[in-house]
Tab-separated table of C-alpha atoms in Angstrom:
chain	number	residue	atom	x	y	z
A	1	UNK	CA	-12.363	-26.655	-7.171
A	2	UNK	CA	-11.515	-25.035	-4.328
A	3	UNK	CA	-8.544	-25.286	-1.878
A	4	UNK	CA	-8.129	-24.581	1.743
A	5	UNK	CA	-4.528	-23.105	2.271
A	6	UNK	CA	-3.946	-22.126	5.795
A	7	UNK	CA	-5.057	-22.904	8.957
A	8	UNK	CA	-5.150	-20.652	12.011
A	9	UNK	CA	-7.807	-22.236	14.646
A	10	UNK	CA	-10.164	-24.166	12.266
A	11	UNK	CA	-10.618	-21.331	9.904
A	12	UNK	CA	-9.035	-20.980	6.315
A	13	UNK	CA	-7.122	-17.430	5.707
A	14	UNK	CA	-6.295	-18.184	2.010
A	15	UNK	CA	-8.442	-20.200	-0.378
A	16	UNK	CA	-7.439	-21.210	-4.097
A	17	UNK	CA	-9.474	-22.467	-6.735
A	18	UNK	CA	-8.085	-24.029	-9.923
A	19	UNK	CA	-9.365	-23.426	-13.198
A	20	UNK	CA	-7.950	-24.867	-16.574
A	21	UNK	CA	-4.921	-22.189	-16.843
A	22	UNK	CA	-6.433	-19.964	-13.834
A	23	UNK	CA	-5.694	-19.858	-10.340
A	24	UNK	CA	-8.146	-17.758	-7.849
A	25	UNK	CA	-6.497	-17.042	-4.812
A	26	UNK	CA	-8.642	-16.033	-2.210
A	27	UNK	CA	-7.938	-13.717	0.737
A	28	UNK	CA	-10.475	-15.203	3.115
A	29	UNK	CA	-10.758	-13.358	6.918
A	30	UNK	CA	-13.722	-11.499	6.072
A	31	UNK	CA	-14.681	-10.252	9.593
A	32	UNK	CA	-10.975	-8.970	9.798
A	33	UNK	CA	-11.695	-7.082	6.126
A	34	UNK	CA	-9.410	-9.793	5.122
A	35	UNK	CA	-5.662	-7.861	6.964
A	36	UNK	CA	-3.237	-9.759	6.088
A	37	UNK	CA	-1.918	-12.254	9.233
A	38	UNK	CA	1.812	-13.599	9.182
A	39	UNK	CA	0.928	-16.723	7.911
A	40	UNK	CA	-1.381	-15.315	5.214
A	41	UNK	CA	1.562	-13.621	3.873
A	42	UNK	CA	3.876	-17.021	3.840
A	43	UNK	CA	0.914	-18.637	2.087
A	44	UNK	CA	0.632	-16.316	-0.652
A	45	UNK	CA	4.496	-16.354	-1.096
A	46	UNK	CA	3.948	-19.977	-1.648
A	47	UNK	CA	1.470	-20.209	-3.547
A	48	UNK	CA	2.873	-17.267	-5.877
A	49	UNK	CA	6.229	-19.145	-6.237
A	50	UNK	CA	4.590	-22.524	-7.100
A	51	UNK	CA	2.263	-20.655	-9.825
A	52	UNK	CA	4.883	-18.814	-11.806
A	53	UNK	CA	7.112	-22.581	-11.664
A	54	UNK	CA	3.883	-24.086	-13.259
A	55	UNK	CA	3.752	-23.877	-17.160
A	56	UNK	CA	0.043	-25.250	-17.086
A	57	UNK	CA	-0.723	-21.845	-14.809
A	58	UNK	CA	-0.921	-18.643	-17.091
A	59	UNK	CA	-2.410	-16.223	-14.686
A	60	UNK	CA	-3.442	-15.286	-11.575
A	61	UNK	CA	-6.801	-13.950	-9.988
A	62	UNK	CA	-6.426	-12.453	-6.695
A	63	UNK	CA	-9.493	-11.159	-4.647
A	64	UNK	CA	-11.135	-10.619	-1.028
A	65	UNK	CA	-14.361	-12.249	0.528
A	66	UNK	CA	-16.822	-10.456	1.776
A	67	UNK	CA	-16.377	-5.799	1.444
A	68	UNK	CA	-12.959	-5.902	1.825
A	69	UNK	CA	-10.243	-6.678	-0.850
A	70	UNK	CA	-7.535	-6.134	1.817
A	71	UNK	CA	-7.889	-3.486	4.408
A	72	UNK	CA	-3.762	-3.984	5.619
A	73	UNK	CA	-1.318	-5.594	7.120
A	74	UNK	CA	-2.329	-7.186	10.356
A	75	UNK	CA	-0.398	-4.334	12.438
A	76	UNK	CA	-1.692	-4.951	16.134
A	77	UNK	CA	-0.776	-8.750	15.954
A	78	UNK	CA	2.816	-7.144	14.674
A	79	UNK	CA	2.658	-4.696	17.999
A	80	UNK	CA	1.511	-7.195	20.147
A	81	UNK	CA	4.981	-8.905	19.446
A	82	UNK	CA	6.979	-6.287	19.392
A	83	UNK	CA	5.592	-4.747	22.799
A	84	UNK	CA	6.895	-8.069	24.109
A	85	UNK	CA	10.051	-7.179	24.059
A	86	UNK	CA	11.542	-8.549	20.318
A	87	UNK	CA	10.960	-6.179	18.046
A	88	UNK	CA	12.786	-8.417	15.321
A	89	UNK	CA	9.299	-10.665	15.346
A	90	UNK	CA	8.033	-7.461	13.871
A	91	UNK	CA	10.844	-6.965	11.262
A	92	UNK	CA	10.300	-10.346	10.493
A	93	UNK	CA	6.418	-9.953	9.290
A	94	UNK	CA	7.607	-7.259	7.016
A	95	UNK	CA	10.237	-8.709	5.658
A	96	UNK	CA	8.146	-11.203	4.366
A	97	UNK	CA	5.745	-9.431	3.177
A	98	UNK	CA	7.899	-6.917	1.294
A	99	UNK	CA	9.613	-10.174	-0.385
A	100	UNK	CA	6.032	-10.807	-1.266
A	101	UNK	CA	5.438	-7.297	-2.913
A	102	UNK	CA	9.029	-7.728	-5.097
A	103	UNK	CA	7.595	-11.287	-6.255
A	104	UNK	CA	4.502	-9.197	-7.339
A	105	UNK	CA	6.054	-6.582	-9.209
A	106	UNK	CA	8.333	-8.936	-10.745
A	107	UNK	CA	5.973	-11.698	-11.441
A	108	UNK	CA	6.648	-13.331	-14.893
A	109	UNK	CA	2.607	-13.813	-15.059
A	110	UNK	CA	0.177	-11.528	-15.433
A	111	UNK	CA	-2.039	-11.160	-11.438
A	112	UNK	CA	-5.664	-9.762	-12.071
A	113	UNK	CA	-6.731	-8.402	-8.469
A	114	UNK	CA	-10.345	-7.528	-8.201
A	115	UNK	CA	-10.395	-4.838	-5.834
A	116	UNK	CA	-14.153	-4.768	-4.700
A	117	UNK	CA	-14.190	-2.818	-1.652
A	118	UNK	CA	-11.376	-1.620	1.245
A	119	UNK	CA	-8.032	-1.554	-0.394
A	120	UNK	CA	-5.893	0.179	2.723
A	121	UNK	CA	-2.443	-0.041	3.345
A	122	UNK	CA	-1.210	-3.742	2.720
A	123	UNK	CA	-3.697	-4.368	0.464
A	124	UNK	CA	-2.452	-1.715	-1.849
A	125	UNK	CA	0.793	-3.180	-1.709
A	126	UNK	CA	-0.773	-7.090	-2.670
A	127	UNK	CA	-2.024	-5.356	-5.929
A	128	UNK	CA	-0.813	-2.524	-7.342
A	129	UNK	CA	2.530	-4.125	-7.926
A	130	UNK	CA	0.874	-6.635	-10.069
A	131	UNK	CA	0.148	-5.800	-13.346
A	132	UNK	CA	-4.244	-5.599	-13.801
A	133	UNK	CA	-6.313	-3.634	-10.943
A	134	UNK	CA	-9.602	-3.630	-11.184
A	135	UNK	CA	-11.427	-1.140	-9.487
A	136	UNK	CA	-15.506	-0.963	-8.517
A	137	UNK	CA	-17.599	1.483	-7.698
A	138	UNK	CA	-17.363	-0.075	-4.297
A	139	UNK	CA	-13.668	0.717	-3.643
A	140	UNK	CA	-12.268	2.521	-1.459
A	141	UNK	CA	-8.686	2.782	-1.090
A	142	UNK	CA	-5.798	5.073	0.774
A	143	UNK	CA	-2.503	4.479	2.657
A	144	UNK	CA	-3.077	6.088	6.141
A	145	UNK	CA	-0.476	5.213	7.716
A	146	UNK	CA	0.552	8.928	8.739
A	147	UNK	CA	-2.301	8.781	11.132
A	148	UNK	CA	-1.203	5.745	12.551
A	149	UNK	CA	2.646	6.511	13.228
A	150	UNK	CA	4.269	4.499	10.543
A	151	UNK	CA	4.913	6.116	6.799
A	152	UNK	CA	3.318	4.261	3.278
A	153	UNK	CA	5.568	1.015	2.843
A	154	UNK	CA	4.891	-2.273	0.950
A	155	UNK	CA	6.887	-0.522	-2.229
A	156	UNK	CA	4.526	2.769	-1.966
A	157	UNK	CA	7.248	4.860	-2.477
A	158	UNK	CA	7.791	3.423	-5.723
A	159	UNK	CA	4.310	3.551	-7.035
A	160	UNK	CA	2.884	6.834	-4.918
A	161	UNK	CA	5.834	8.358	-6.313
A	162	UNK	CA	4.793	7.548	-9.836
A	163	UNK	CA	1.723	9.227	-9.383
A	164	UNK	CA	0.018	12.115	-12.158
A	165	UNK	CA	2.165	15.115	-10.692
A	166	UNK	CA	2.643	15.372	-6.761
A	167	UNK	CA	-0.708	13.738	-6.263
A	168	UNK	CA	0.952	10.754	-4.410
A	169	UNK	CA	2.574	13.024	-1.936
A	170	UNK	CA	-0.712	14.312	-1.326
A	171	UNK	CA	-2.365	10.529	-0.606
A	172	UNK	CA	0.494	9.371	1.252
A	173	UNK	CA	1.207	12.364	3.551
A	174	UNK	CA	-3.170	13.174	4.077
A	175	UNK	CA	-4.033	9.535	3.950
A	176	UNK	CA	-6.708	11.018	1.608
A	177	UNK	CA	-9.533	7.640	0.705
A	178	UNK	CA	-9.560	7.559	-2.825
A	179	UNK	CA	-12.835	6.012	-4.966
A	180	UNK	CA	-12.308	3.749	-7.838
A	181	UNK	CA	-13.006	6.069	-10.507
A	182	UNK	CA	-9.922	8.551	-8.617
A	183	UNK	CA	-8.082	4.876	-8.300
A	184	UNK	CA	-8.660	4.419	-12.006
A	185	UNK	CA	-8.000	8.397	-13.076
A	186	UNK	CA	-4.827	7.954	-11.493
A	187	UNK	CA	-3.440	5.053	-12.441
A	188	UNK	CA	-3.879	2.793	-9.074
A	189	UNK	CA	-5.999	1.327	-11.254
A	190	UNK	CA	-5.928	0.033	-14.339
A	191	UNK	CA	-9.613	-0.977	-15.246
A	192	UNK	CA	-12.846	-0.336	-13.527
A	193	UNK	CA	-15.690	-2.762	-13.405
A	194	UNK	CA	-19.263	-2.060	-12.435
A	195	UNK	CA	-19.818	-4.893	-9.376
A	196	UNK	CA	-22.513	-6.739	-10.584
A	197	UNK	CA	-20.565	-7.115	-13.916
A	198	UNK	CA	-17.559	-9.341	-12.102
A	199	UNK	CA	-19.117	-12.593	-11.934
A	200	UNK	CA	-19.233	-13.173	-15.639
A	201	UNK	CA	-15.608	-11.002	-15.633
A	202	UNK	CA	-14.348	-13.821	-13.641
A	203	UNK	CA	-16.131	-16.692	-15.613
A	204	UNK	CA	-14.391	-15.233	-18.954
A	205	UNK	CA	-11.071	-14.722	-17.353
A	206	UNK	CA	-11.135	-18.247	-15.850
A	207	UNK	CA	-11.164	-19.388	-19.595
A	208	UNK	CA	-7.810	-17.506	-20.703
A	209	UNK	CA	-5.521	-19.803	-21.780
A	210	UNK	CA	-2.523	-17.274	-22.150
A	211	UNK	CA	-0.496	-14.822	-20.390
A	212	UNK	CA	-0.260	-12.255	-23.287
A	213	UNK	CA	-1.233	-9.186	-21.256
A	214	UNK	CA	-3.015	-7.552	-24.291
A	215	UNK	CA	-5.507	-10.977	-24.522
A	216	UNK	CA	-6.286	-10.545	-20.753
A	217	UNK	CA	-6.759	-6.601	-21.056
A	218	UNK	CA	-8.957	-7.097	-23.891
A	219	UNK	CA	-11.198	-9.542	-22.107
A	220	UNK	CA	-11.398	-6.927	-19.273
A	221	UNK	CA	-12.056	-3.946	-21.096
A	222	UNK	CA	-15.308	-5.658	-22.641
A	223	UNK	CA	-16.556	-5.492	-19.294
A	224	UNK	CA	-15.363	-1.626	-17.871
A	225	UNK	CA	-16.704	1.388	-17.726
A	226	UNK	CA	-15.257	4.842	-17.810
A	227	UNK	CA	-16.480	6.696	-14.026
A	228	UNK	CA	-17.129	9.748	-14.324
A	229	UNK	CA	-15.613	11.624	-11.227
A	230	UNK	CA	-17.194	13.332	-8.881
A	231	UNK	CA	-17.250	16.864	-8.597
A	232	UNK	CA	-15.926	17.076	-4.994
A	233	UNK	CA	-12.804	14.847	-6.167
A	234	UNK	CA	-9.468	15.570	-5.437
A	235	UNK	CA	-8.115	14.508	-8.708
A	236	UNK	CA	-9.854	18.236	-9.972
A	237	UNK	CA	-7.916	19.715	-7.020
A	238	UNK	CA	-4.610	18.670	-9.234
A	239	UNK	CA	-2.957	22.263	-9.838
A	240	UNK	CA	-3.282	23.222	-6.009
A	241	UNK	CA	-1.773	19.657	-5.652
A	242	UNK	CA	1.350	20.382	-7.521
A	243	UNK	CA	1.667	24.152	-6.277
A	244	UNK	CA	1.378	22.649	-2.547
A	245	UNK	CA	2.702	19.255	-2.387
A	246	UNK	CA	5.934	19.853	-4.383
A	247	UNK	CA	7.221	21.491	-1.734
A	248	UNK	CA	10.762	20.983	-0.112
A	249	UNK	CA	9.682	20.179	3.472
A	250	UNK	CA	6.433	19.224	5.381
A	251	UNK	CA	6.176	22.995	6.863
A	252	UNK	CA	6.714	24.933	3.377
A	253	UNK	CA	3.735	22.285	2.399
A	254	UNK	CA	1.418	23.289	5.152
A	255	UNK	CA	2.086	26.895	5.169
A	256	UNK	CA	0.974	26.873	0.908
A	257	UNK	CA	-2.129	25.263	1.428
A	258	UNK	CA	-2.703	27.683	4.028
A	259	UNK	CA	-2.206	30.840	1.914
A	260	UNK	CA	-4.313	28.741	-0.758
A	261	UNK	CA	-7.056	28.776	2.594
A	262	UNK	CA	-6.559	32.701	2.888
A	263	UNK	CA	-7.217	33.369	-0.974
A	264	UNK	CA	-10.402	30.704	-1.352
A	265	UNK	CA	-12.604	28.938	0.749
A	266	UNK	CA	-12.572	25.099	0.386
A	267	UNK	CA	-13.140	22.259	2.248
A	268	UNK	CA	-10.997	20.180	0.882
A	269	UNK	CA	-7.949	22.215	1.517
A	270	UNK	CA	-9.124	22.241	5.234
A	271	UNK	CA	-9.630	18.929	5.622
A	272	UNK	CA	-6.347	17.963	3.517
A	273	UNK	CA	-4.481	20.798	6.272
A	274	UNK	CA	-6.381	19.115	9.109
A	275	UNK	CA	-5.153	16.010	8.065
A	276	UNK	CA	-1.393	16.936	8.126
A	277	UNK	CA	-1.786	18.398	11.444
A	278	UNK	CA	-3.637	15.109	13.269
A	279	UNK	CA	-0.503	12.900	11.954
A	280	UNK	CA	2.488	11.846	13.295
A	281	UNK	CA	5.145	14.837	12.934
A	282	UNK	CA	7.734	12.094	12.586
A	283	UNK	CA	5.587	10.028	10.203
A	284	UNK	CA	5.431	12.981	8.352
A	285	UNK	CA	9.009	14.147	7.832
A	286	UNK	CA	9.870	10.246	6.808
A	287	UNK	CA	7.138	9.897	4.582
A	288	UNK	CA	8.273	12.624	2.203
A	289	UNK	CA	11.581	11.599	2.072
A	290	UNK	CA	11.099	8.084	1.698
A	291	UNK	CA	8.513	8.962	-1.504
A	292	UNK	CA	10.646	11.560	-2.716
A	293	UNK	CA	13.530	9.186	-2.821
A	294	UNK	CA	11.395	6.523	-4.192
A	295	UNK	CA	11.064	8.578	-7.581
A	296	UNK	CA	14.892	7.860	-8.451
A	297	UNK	CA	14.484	4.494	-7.154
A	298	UNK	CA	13.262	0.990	-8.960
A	299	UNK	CA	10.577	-1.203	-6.795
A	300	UNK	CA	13.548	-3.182	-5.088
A	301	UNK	CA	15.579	-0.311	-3.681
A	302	UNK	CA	12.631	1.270	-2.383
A	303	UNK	CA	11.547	-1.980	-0.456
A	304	UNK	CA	14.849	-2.463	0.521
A	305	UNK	CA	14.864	1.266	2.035
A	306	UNK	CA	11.226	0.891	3.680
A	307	UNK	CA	12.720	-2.205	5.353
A	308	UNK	CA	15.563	-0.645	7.285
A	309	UNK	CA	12.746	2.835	7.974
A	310	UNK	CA	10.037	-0.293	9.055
A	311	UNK	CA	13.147	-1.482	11.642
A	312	UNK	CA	13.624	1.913	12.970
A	313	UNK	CA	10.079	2.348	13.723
A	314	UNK	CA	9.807	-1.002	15.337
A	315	UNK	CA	13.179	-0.080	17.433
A	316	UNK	CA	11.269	2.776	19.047
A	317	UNK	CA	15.106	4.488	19.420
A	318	UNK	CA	13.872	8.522	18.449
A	319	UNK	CA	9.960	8.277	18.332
A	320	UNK	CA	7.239	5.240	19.640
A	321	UNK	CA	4.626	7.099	17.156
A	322	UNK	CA	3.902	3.692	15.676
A	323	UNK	CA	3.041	2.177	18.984
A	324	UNK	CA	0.862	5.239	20.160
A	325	UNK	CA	-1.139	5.708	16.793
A	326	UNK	CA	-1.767	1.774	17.067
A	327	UNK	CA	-3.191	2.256	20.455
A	328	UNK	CA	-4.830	5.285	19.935
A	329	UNK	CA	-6.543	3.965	16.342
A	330	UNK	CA	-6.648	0.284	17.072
A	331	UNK	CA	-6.781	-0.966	20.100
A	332	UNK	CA	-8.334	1.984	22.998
A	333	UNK	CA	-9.518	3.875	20.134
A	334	UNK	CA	-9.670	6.845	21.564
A	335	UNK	CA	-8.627	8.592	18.391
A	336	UNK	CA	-6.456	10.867	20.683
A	337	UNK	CA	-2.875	9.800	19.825
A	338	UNK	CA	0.002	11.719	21.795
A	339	UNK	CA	3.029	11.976	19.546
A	340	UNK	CA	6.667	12.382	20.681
A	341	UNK	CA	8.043	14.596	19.366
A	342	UNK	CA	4.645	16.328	19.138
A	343	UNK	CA	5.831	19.470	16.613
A	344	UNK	CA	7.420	19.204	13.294
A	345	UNK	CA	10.239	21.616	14.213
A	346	UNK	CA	11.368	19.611	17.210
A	347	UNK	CA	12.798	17.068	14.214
A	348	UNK	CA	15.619	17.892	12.343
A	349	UNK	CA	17.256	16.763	9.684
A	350	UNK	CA	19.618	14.591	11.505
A	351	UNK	CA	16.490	12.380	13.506
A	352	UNK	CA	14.938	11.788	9.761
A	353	UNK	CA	18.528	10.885	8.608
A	354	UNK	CA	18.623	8.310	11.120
A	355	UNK	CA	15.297	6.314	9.446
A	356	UNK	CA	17.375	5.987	6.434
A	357	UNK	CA	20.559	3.783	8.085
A	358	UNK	CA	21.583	0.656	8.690
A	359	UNK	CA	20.418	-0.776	12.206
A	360	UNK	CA	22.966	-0.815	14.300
A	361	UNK	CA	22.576	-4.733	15.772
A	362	UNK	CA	25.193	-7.269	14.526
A	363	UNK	CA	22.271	-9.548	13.920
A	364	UNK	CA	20.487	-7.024	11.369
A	365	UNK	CA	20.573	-7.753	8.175
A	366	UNK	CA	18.975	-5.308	5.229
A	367	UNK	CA	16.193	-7.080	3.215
A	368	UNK	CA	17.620	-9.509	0.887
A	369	UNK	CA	15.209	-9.789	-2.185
A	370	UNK	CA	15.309	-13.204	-4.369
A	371	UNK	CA	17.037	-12.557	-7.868
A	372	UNK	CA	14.691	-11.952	-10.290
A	373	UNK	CA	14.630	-12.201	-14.115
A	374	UNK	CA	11.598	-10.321	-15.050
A	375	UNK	CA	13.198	-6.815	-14.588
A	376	UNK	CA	12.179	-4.102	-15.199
A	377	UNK	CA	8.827	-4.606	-13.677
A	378	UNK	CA	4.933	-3.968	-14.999
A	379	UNK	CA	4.873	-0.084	-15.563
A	380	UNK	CA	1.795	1.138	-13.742
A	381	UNK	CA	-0.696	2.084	-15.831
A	382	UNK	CA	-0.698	6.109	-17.267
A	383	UNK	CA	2.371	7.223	-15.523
């Protein structure tokens, strides 16, 4: 049976239907690959919270209509607000859904999301904390958020960082798309499922009458495949990955994959050195940090520390990157963002340190996360 569950003009952004011991929550804005809108967010926190209090509820399905699983956070609605004139509107939208990402990684039952298509950003963040991702062939995931003048938040400092090697420094500072069977080699997933093989997935998960996480794994290993990679992939690419991206600071990181460029030609180092040089300088500098930090860190402290980095962004006070890339990717599309500071040396140490404080606004308050009993959290998979 299915639910509507929120309304914004007529049409329903979050579906749920009920089965026996299942609930199928349905991300449901199709034409807007299914972003994730303020209230969207509050729904799910709802519905999440009213799940794990139900004892005749065992488990949770999460999934996208239409090609998109979830393809982000709704960011221009977020800049809209903030460009008039309160940026605290836009601390509020990520506060809630970073409260939504801690209820995820410390859910007491086990969330199955069926990630069957564009997994960007937010979306990442809606799944990988929980503890089954099922990957397609259809997938297509990465956190670009470089490009765009903001760094990889919803807790991906805590699971990039946890990444084979330095291979989630590489996809959070490039951006880098990743395919389900690189999703699955590395551990954003934990299954993969051919597509036409998740109907009758679905119809034998909806009979589970358990949370045991070894009953559900076994029901969706019946139906997964090992990918093969391809040969292109940058998961082969994983011993320039280490020499490169376990550098100390963004420049020693460019300048190695450049002497890699002298020694061989390959595309993929061009386009992962291209990539670096189109982002945000500032984006940059943070983004390390915040991920390199995030490997010392448990899920909450590193949503706690995105949170105060998200309100420094939003403040605009050293660098309006995030409003520029938004502009430049979103809205005019121009793809010609100007940044500000435009080169990596004009930002020292000092200007990244400042990301990492308190705000200074007597009605700031850091991200207060609901006590939780199911510590530590899901493991991801392989790490």
């Amino acid at each position: 049976m299915a639910q509507s569950s929120s309304n914004n003009g007529g049409t329903d952004q979050v579906l749920v239907e009920e089965r026996a011991s299942v609930r199928i929550i349905i991300l449901n804005r199709p034409k807007q690959l299914n972003a994730l809108s303020f209230p969207m967010i509050s729904r799910l926190l709802e519905l999440f919270h009213a799940s794990e209090g139900d004892s005749n509820v065992k488990m949770i399905i999460l999934k996208g209509n239409g090609r998109s699983f979830c393809a982000g956070g709704d960011v221009t609605a977020v800049v809209r607000n903030v460009r008039q004139g309160n940026w605290k509107l836009g601390a509020d939208y990520f506060r809630e859904e970073f409260t939504l990402n801690y209820l995820m990684g410390t859910y007491s039952k086990p969330q199955v999301s069926i990630l069957n298509g564009i997994v960007m950003g937010g979306g990442l963040g809606a799944s990988v904390h929980g503890r089954f991702r099922v990957a397609t062939e259809k997938s297509v995931c990465a956190m670009p958020e470089t490009a765009l003048g903001l760094f990889p938040d919803v807790g991906a400092s805590y699971f990039y960082s946890r990444l084979p090697g330095f291979f989630g420094e590489y996809a959070g500072l490039t951006g880098a798309r990743l395919d389900g069977a690189e999703m699955l080699a590395c551990g954003l997933a934990t299954h993969f499922v051919p597509s036409e093989r998740l109907p009758f997935l679905e119809q034998a998960l909806a009979k589970v009458n358990t949370s045991d996480p070894y009953v559900i794994s076994t029901i969706i290993s019946r139906f997964s495949d090992i990918p093969k990679l391809k040969a292109e992939s940058p998961y082969h690419k994983m011993k320039i990955i280490d020499r490169c991206f376990s550098r100390r600071t963004i420049e020693e990181i460019i300048s190695s994959l450049e002497n890699e460029a002298l020694n061989k030609k390959d595309d993929w180092i061009s386009s992962a050195i291209q990539s670096l040089k189109k982002a945000s300088p500032t984006s940059l500098k943070i983004s390390l940090r915040s991920i390199r930090e995030g490997r010392l860190q448990g899920v909450g402290s590193c949503l706690v520390r995105e949170y105060r980095m998200v309100c420094h962004v939003l403040r605009g006070e050293f660098s309006k990157d995030f409003f520029e890339g938004c502009r430049a990717l979103l809205i005019d599309k121009d793809k010609n963002p100007k940044w500000e500071p435009s080169r990596l040396e004009l930002i020292r140490d000092d200007d990244v340190d400042r990301y990492f404080s308190k705000i200074d606004d007597e009605d700031w308050e850091d991200l207060k996360l609901p006590p939780r009993s199911n510590l530590p959290p899901y493991a991801i998979a392989k790490l």
